[in-house]
Short mmCIF file of C-alpha atoms and ligand atoms in Angstrom, two decimals:
data_model
loop_
_atom_site.label_atom_id
_atom_site.label_comp_id
_atom_site.label_asym_id
_atom_site.label_seq_id
_atom_site.Cartn_x
_atom_site.Cartn_y
_atom_site.Cartn_z
CA UNK A 1 7.10 30.17 4.39
CA UNK A 2 4.30 29.31 6.84
CA UNK A 3 5.21 27.24 9.78
CA UNK A 4 3.82 24.35 9.14
CA UNK A 5 5.23 21.51 7.25
CA UNK A 6 4.06 18.94 4.74
CA UNK A 7 5.49 15.74 4.09
CA UNK A 8 4.48 14.19 0.80
CA UNK A 9 5.61 10.72 0.03
CA UNK A 10 4.83 9.74 -3.37
CA UNK A 11 5.26 6.71 -5.47
CA UNK A 12 5.36 5.01 -8.69
CA UNK A 13 6.42 1.97 -10.47
CA UNK A 14 7.90 3.09 -13.33
CA UNK A 15 9.56 0.03 -14.76
CA UNK A 16 12.18 -2.73 -12.29
CA UNK A 17 15.20 -4.93 -13.24
CA UNK A 18 14.32 -8.61 -14.63
CA UNK A 19 10.56 -8.32 -14.10
CA UNK A 20 8.50 -6.55 -11.44
CA UNK A 21 11.11 -7.03 -8.89
CA UNK A 22 12.69 -4.39 -7.63
CA UNK A 23 13.89 -0.91 -9.15
CA UNK A 24 17.40 -0.22 -10.85
CA UNK A 25 20.33 1.66 -9.19
CA UNK A 26 20.08 3.74 -11.78
CA UNK A 27 16.38 5.09 -11.57
CA UNK A 28 17.25 5.99 -7.85
CA UNK A 29 20.49 8.20 -9.25
CA UNK A 30 18.07 9.43 -11.33
CA UNK A 31 15.31 10.33 -9.28
CA UNK A 32 18.06 11.44 -6.54
CA UNK A 33 19.40 14.23 -9.18
CA UNK A 34 16.15 15.49 -10.17
CA UNK A 35 14.69 16.12 -6.38
CA UNK A 36 18.28 17.50 -6.02
CA UNK A 37 18.12 20.28 -7.60
CA UNK A 38 15.10 20.93 -6.55
CA UNK A 39 16.36 21.30 -3.07
CA UNK A 40 18.39 23.65 -4.32
CA UNK A 41 16.11 25.53 -5.80
CA UNK A 42 13.75 25.55 -2.51
CA UNK A 43 11.26 23.86 -3.76
CA UNK A 44 12.01 20.77 -1.51
CA UNK A 45 12.90 21.36 2.21
CA UNK A 46 14.48 17.88 2.53
CA UNK A 47 13.94 14.46 0.85
CA UNK A 48 14.67 10.94 0.53
CA UNK A 49 14.17 8.57 -2.64
CA UNK A 50 14.32 4.82 -2.26
CA UNK A 51 12.25 1.82 -2.83
CA UNK A 52 10.05 -1.36 -2.08
CA UNK A 53 9.89 -3.85 -4.48
CA UNK A 54 9.51 -2.71 -8.34
CA UNK A 55 8.12 1.23 -6.30
CA UNK A 56 10.14 3.65 -6.15
CA UNK A 57 9.37 5.97 -3.64
CA UNK A 58 9.86 9.84 -2.95
CA UNK A 59 9.80 11.12 0.48
CA UNK A 60 9.45 15.02 -0.19
CA UNK A 61 9.09 18.26 3.30
CA UNK A 62 8.14 20.98 2.02
CA UNK A 63 6.39 23.89 2.92
CA UNK A 64 3.63 23.83 0.28
CA UNK A 65 0.39 22.20 1.79
CA UNK A 66 -0.57 19.14 0.11
CA UNK A 67 -1.76 18.48 -3.39
CA UNK A 68 0.15 21.36 -4.15
CA UNK A 69 1.14 21.48 -8.18
CA UNK A 70 4.70 22.49 -7.33
CA UNK A 71 5.07 19.16 -5.91
CA UNK A 72 3.24 17.11 -7.67
CA UNK A 73 4.58 18.45 -10.48
CA UNK A 74 8.15 17.60 -9.31
CA UNK A 75 7.23 14.04 -8.49
CA UNK A 76 5.75 13.61 -11.93
CA UNK A 77 8.89 15.15 -13.06
CA UNK A 78 11.03 12.79 -11.37
CA UNK A 79 8.63 9.80 -12.46
CA UNK A 80 9.42 10.49 -16.33
CA UNK A 81 13.11 10.71 -15.44
CA UNK A 82 12.83 7.63 -13.49
CA UNK A 83 10.80 6.08 -16.33
CA UNK A 84 13.73 6.82 -19.17
CA UNK A 85 16.25 5.63 -17.78
CA UNK A 86 13.78 2.31 -17.48
CA UNK A 87 12.69 2.56 -21.16
CA UNK A 88 17.12 3.13 -21.83
CA UNK A 89 17.86 0.25 -20.26
CA UNK A 90 15.09 -2.10 -21.43
CA UNK A 91 13.76 -2.48 -17.79
CA UNK A 92 10.29 -4.65 -17.25
CA UNK A 93 7.21 -2.88 -17.82
CA UNK A 94 9.03 0.68 -18.26
CA UNK A 95 6.65 3.50 -17.19
CA UNK A 96 4.55 1.50 -15.94
CA UNK A 97 2.13 4.18 -13.44
CA UNK A 98 1.97 7.05 -15.29
CA UNK A 99 -1.38 6.69 -17.10
CA UNK A 100 -1.24 9.48 -18.79
CA UNK A 101 0.97 11.76 -21.17
CA UNK A 102 -0.05 14.63 -20.01
CA UNK A 103 0.36 16.41 -16.22
CA UNK A 104 -2.14 19.06 -15.34
CA UNK A 105 -1.07 20.33 -11.90
CA UNK A 106 -1.44 16.92 -9.69
CA UNK A 107 -0.50 13.47 -10.15
CA UNK A 108 -3.75 11.88 -8.24
CA UNK A 109 -5.77 9.44 -10.76
CA UNK A 110 -2.34 9.98 -13.41
CA UNK A 111 -1.29 6.52 -11.63
CA UNK A 112 1.37 7.86 -8.42
CA UNK A 113 0.46 6.87 -5.34
CA UNK A 114 0.01 9.96 -2.73
CA UNK A 115 -0.21 9.96 1.39
CA UNK A 116 0.59 13.67 2.67
CA UNK A 117 0.64 14.96 5.74
CA UNK A 118 0.72 18.61 6.57
CA UNK A 119 1.61 19.34 10.06
CA UNK A 120 2.32 21.90 12.90
CA UNK A 121 5.77 20.45 13.90
CA UNK A 122 5.51 19.55 17.28
CA UNK A 123 8.34 20.10 19.48
CA UNK A 124 10.29 16.14 18.74
CA UNK A 125 8.61 14.98 15.61
CA UNK A 126 8.52 11.40 15.28
CA UNK A 127 7.32 10.05 12.33
CA UNK A 128 7.26 6.42 10.44
CA UNK A 129 6.76 5.85 6.49
CA UNK A 130 5.69 2.94 5.15
CA UNK A 131 6.11 1.39 1.98
CA UNK A 132 4.29 -1.75 0.34
CA UNK A 133 4.64 -4.05 -2.87
CA UNK A 134 2.39 -6.61 -4.06
CA UNK A 135 -0.71 -5.61 -2.46
CA UNK A 136 -3.48 -2.16 -2.05
CA UNK A 137 -4.21 0.33 0.42
CA UNK A 138 -6.82 -1.94 2.82
CA UNK A 139 -4.03 -3.64 3.57
CA UNK A 140 -3.28 -1.22 5.84
CA UNK A 141 -6.82 -1.44 7.22
CA UNK A 142 -6.31 -4.59 9.36
CA UNK A 143 -3.12 -2.70 11.12
CA UNK A 144 -3.93 0.90 11.67
CA UNK A 145 -7.40 -0.64 13.42
CA UNK A 146 -5.46 -1.97 15.64
CA UNK A 147 -2.64 1.05 15.86
CA UNK A 148 -5.65 3.33 16.95
CA UNK A 149 -8.97 1.57 18.06
CA UNK A 150 -7.30 -1.97 19.50
CA UNK A 151 -6.06 -1.49 23.41
CA UNK A 152 -4.62 -5.15 23.14
CA UNK A 153 -2.25 -3.60 20.63
CA UNK A 154 -1.97 -0.41 21.96
CA UNK A 155 -1.23 0.09 25.84
CA UNK A 156 -1.93 3.84 25.04
CA UNK A 157 -5.70 3.84 24.30
CA UNK A 158 -5.86 2.68 28.13
CA UNK A 159 -3.03 4.47 29.45
CA UNK A 160 -2.09 8.00 28.14
CA UNK A 161 -4.75 10.55 29.14
CA UNK A 162 -3.77 12.12 25.96
CA UNK A 163 -5.39 8.80 23.31
CA UNK A 164 -7.70 8.02 25.91
CA UNK A 165 -10.63 9.41 24.31
CA UNK A 166 -9.62 8.00 20.95
CA UNK A 167 -9.46 8.57 17.63
CA UNK A 168 -11.30 9.45 14.15
CA UNK A 169 -11.39 7.57 11.28
CA UNK A 170 -12.39 8.52 7.62
CA UNK A 171 -13.35 5.63 5.62
CA UNK A 172 -13.13 5.84 1.97
CA UNK A 173 -15.07 4.24 -0.17
CA UNK A 174 -12.88 3.85 -3.40
CA UNK A 175 -15.75 2.49 -5.84
CA UNK A 176 -17.61 5.94 -4.90
CA UNK A 177 -15.40 8.17 -4.24
CA UNK A 178 -16.86 9.16 -0.89
CA UNK A 179 -15.39 9.29 2.81
CA UNK A 180 -18.13 8.66 6.35
CA UNK A 181 -15.89 10.15 9.47
CA UNK A 182 -16.38 7.14 12.15
CA UNK A 183 -15.45 7.53 15.73
CA UNK A 184 -13.96 4.98 18.08
CA UNK A 185 -14.19 3.46 20.25
CA UNK A 186 -17.81 4.42 19.95
CA UNK A 187 -18.72 2.86 16.50
CA UNK A 188 -16.02 0.07 16.32
CA UNK A 189 -18.38 -2.67 15.09
CA UNK A 190 -19.56 -0.81 12.36
CA UNK A 191 -15.89 0.52 11.99
CA UNK A 192 -15.30 -2.94 11.27
CA UNK A 193 -18.00 -4.14 9.37
CA UNK A 194 -17.11 -1.58 6.75
CA UNK A 195 -12.85 -1.84 6.75
CA UNK A 196 -13.24 -5.57 6.84
CA UNK A 197 -14.20 -5.25 3.10
CA UNK A 198 -10.17 -4.14 2.32
CA UNK A 199 -10.90 -3.50 -1.80
CA UNK A 200 -13.72 -1.05 -1.31
CA UNK A 201 -13.01 0.31 2.56
CA UNK A 202 -9.62 1.87 2.96
CA UNK A 203 -8.46 3.78 6.04
CA UNK A 204 -7.57 7.02 4.32
CA UNK A 205 -7.00 9.41 7.35
CA UNK A 206 -6.73 8.61 11.39
CA UNK A 207 -7.03 12.47 13.71
CA UNK A 208 -6.49 12.04 17.66
CA UNK A 209 -10.49 13.15 18.96
CA UNK A 210 -9.30 15.27 21.27
CA UNK A 211 -7.79 18.24 19.32
CA UNK A 212 -8.68 17.10 15.96
CA UNK A 213 -4.76 16.63 15.12
CA UNK A 214 -4.07 14.44 12.21
CA UNK A 215 -2.10 10.84 12.97
CA UNK A 216 -1.86 9.19 9.84
CA UNK A 217 -2.45 8.98 6.15
CA UNK A 218 -2.79 6.16 3.69
CA UNK A 219 -3.06 6.89 0.27
CA UNK A 220 -6.08 5.76 -1.92
CA UNK A 221 -5.17 5.13 -5.51
CA UNK A 222 -6.90 2.13 -7.04
CA UNK A 223 -4.85 2.36 -10.23
CA UNK A 224 -6.52 -0.52 -11.81
CA UNK A 225 -9.97 1.54 -10.82
CA UNK A 226 -8.49 4.31 -12.26
CA UNK A 227 -7.48 2.85 -15.35
CA UNK A 228 -10.27 0.13 -15.75
CA UNK A 229 -8.25 -2.48 -16.87
CA UNK A 230 -5.22 -4.52 -14.82
CA UNK A 231 -1.78 -2.23 -15.43
CA UNK A 232 -0.84 -3.34 -12.50
CA UNK A 233 -1.10 -2.88 -8.75
CA UNK A 234 -1.54 0.41 -6.29
CA UNK A 235 0.93 -0.45 -3.68
CA UNK A 236 0.30 1.61 -0.91
CA UNK A 237 2.10 3.80 1.43
CA UNK A 238 1.24 5.18 4.70
CA UNK A 239 2.55 8.25 7.13
CA UNK A 240 1.45 7.43 11.14
CA UNK A 241 2.77 9.86 13.50
CA UNK A 242 4.12 8.79 16.55
CA UNK A 243 4.96 9.36 20.14
CA UNK A 244 4.08 11.78 23.01
CA UNK A 245 0.01 11.97 22.97
CA UNK A 246 -0.02 9.39 19.65
CA UNK A 247 0.93 5.79 19.56
CA UNK A 248 4.31 5.15 20.70
CA UNK A 249 6.82 3.27 18.13
CA UNK A 250 6.77 0.44 19.15
CA UNK A 251 2.94 0.28 19.63
CA UNK A 252 2.63 1.18 15.72
CA UNK A 253 4.88 -1.40 14.48
CA UNK A 254 3.55 -3.96 17.09
CA UNK A 255 0.27 -4.45 14.44
CA UNK A 256 2.16 -5.00 11.91
CA UNK A 257 4.17 -7.88 13.53
CA UNK A 258 1.46 -9.95 12.30
CA UNK A 259 1.65 -10.63 8.52
CA UNK A 260 -2.24 -10.37 7.32
CA UNK A 261 -3.04 -12.01 4.33
CA UNK A 262 -3.21 -9.42 2.16
CA UNK A 263 -4.48 -9.09 -2.08
CA UNK A 264 -2.34 -8.41 -4.51
CA UNK A 265 0.28 -11.02 -5.18
CA UNK A 266 1.42 -12.67 -8.30
CA UNK A 267 -0.41 -10.60 -11.44
CA UNK A 268 -2.62 -8.75 -8.61
CA UNK A 269 -4.37 -11.31 -7.99
CA UNK A 270 -3.16 -13.55 -5.04
CA UNK A 271 -3.50 -13.72 -1.67
CA UNK A 272 -0.59 -13.82 0.54
CA UNK A 273 1.04 -12.33 3.77
CA UNK A 274 2.45 -9.11 4.05
CA UNK A 275 6.18 -9.69 5.67
CA UNK A 276 7.79 -6.61 7.04
CA UNK A 277 10.88 -6.67 6.01
CA UNK A 278 14.72 -4.03 6.46
CA UNK A 279 15.71 -2.45 3.42
CA UNK A 280 18.17 -4.53 2.07
CA UNK A 281 15.04 -7.72 1.77
CA UNK A 282 12.79 -4.89 0.02
CA UNK A 283 12.68 -6.92 -3.15
CA UNK A 284 10.23 -9.89 -4.48
CA UNK A 285 11.52 -13.41 -5.58
CA UNK A 286 9.22 -15.68 -4.62
CA UNK A 287 6.12 -15.87 -6.90
CA UNK A 288 6.72 -12.01 -7.21
CA UNK A 289 6.68 -12.08 -3.40
CA UNK A 290 5.18 -12.53 -1.05
CA UNK A 291 3.89 -8.97 -0.05
CA UNK A 292 6.74 -6.66 1.36
CA UNK A 293 6.29 -3.95 3.91
CA UNK A 294 9.19 -1.26 5.15
CA UNK A 295 8.99 1.18 7.56
CA UNK A 296 11.41 4.08 8.04
CA UNK A 297 11.68 6.25 11.12
CA UNK A 298 12.18 9.93 10.75
CA UNK A 299 12.47 12.68 12.80
CA UNK A 300 10.89 15.82 11.39
CA UNK A 301 13.26 18.84 12.29
CA UNK A 302 12.30 22.30 10.87
CA UNK A 303 11.46 19.92 7.92
CA UNK A 304 14.36 18.38 7.61
CA UNK A 305 14.34 14.52 7.46
CA UNK A 306 16.44 12.94 9.82
CA UNK A 307 16.62 9.46 9.43
CA UNK A 308 15.51 6.98 7.89
CA UNK A 309 16.28 4.26 10.48
CA UNK A 310 15.36 0.74 9.52
CA UNK A 311 12.89 -0.49 11.88
CA UNK A 312 12.00 -4.10 10.66
CA UNK A 313 15.90 -4.34 10.86
CA UNK A 314 15.40 -5.83 13.59
CA UNK A 315 15.48 -9.64 15.18
CA UNK A 316 12.52 -8.79 17.01
CA UNK A 317 10.54 -9.54 13.98
CA UNK A 318 12.18 -12.72 12.63
CA UNK A 319 9.61 -14.60 14.08
CA UNK A 320 6.91 -12.84 11.87
CA UNK A 321 8.96 -12.73 8.83
CA UNK A 322 9.10 -16.84 10.19
CA UNK A 323 5.23 -16.75 10.03
CA UNK A 324 5.14 -15.41 6.83
CA UNK A 325 7.24 -17.97 4.96
CA UNK A 326 5.21 -20.67 6.51
CA UNK A 327 2.30 -19.04 5.56
CA UNK A 328 3.60 -18.10 1.87
CA UNK A 329 3.38 -22.61 1.55
CA UNK A 330 0.71 -23.11 2.75
CA UNK A 331 -0.72 -20.42 0.37
CA UNK A 332 1.09 -21.53 -2.77
CA UNK A 333 0.74 -25.08 -2.37
CA UNK A 334 -3.51 -23.89 -3.43
CA UNK A 335 -1.97 -23.31 -6.75
CA UNK A 336 -4.98 -21.90 -8.72
CA UNK A 337 -7.55 -22.26 -5.78
CA UNK A 338 -9.48 -20.00 -3.82
CA UNK A 339 -8.81 -18.26 -1.55
CA UNK A 340 -4.80 -18.19 -2.70
CA UNK A 341 -5.85 -16.49 -5.72
CA UNK A 342 -8.39 -14.04 -5.60
CA UNK A 343 -12.06 -13.85 -6.30
CA UNK A 344 -13.55 -13.49 -9.82
CA UNK A 345 -14.76 -9.39 -8.87
CA UNK A 346 -11.23 -8.69 -8.06
CA UNK A 347 -9.00 -10.22 -10.63
CA UNK A 348 -6.77 -7.92 -12.55
CA UNK A 349 -6.23 -9.91 -15.42
CA UNK A 350 -8.16 -12.53 -15.43
CA UNK A 351 -9.08 -15.36 -19.03
CA UNK A 352 -12.39 -16.01 -17.39
CA UNK A 353 -14.25 -14.06 -19.14
CA UNK A 354 -12.89 -15.56 -22.16
CA UNK A 355 -13.32 -18.95 -21.12
CA UNK A 356 -16.72 -18.33 -20.79
CA UNK A 357 -17.46 -17.21 -23.95
CA UNK A 358 -15.76 -20.08 -25.36
CA UNK A 359 -17.85 -22.90 -22.86
CA UNK A 360 -21.33 -20.79 -23.88
CA UNK A 361 -22.72 -23.11 -26.19
CA UNK A 362 -21.61 -25.85 -24.45
CA UNK A 363 -23.44 -25.16 -21.09
CA UNK A 364 -26.18 -28.26 -20.35
CA UNK A 365 -28.46 -29.35 -18.23
CA UNK A 366 -26.98 -31.33 -16.06
CA UNK A 367 -29.38 -34.58 -16.61
CA UNK A 368 -28.98 -33.64 -20.22
CA UNK A 369 -24.73 -33.58 -19.63
CA UNK A 370 -25.36 -37.35 -17.44
CA UNK A 371 -27.51 -38.22 -20.74
CA UNK A 372 -24.82 -37.47 -23.43
CA UNK A 373 -21.55 -38.88 -21.39
CA UNK A 374 -24.19 -42.64 -20.72
CA UNK A 375 -24.81 -42.85 -24.63
CA UNK A 376 -21.32 -41.99 -25.52
CA UNK A 377 -20.11 -45.05 -22.78
CA UNK A 378 -23.04 -47.80 -24.18
CA UNK A 379 -22.28 -47.24 -27.83
CA UNK A 380 -18.08 -47.60 -26.99
P1 13P B 1 6.08 9.40 25.47
O1 13P B 1 4.51 9.70 26.29
O2 13P B 1 7.18 9.45 25.80
O3 13P B 1 5.79 9.50 23.84
O4 13P B 1 6.34 7.78 25.63
C1 13P B 1 5.88 6.44 25.96
C2 13P B 1 6.30 5.48 25.46
O5 13P B 1 7.10 5.30 24.77
C3 13P B 1 6.63 3.81 26.23
O6 13P B 1 6.47 2.78 25.50
P1 13P B 2 3.53 -4.39 -9.80
O1 13P B 2 1.72 -4.20 -9.30
O2 13P B 2 4.62 -4.73 -8.15
O3 13P B 2 4.10 -3.89 -11.08
O4 13P B 2 3.59 -6.47 -9.51
C1 13P B 2 2.92 -6.75 -10.81
C2 13P B 2 2.52 -8.65 -10.57
O5 13P B 2 1.58 -8.39 -10.14
C3 13P B 2 3.33 -9.06 -10.24
O6 13P B 2 3.01 -10.11 -10.22
MG1 MG B 3 5.38 -3.83 -11.83
MG1 MG B 4 5.01 -2.84 -7.35
#
């Protein structure tokens, strides 16, 4: 066993109660049973099972490193057990994110979302895991940029000598499957030129520049790209390490106080505010949303998961939630209009091609349309 610990957060939507609303307690119990057995066998050091909305979240520690077939196999087996419960109870969209029947060593590309961070445990290792529903990986671009590159958010960039050199961002192009490493603060305008396109360029990892310490990891799976058609969304997760030469807990959470607009609400096809909520509100009711985010605080101690603390369970985030409610009302009043509804290139399921096919022969020159109507009005 190496001294290095890996924190693996692997999630999937394998069915939910009464719509795309929330994971059923029996699914959580089934998942807990599988992981408890794995902990007993020594595959895992520790684990925690939770959900945000309809996404089942497996938080696991082990010493096998990222992308390990034992861990990915375990996650797959766990999702299958929870999907079986979903089928037995006839829950909605049972097995939604399990795109393949066959597991071949790694869950990437099969549907689940994955964020794994291998670390040499620091003397104290504070970590936050973020889990979102009804949005996509690019939802983390804005807040993570602010955490690691904006001194108006993160005082430590100015004040803390260990952070003062800045951070390196790995930005992943989900269409090409390629990454570019970019340095902040030197290249922040170029970084923003990419990551403002949240559906394509995703902040995948962030490193501290002074020693290449891995500070953050985001899941980048985009289910609709994997499957080539709409089969549910790529509700993302992220891991961020905190304190002692990294952004403080409060600097990290501060970036989420602004409920920015993200894609993925209702049928994966609408923009809405990302609302930071405590676990008890980690369910989506209004127009299947608005998009939700939970943040769990941990200390990792020789691989053990100490926690969680429910970080958005704080009155200090009440005004953010109120603003998100206000934005919810405002956006909803646009109904089927952009920019509440996504643009046609981004729509995850849409009737537009059918409507266009149906109207193909009815598209004529505007002058002709004018003449047709005029003729009708004169003869009637
Ligand atoms: P550390 O340097 O101890 O991580 O903490 C700074 C801090 O938390 C101030 O808010
Ligand atoms: P999920 O991707 O969370 O299953 O949601 C589907 C959806 O868009 C419901 O409106
Ligand atoms: Mg669902
Ligand atoms: Mg979901």
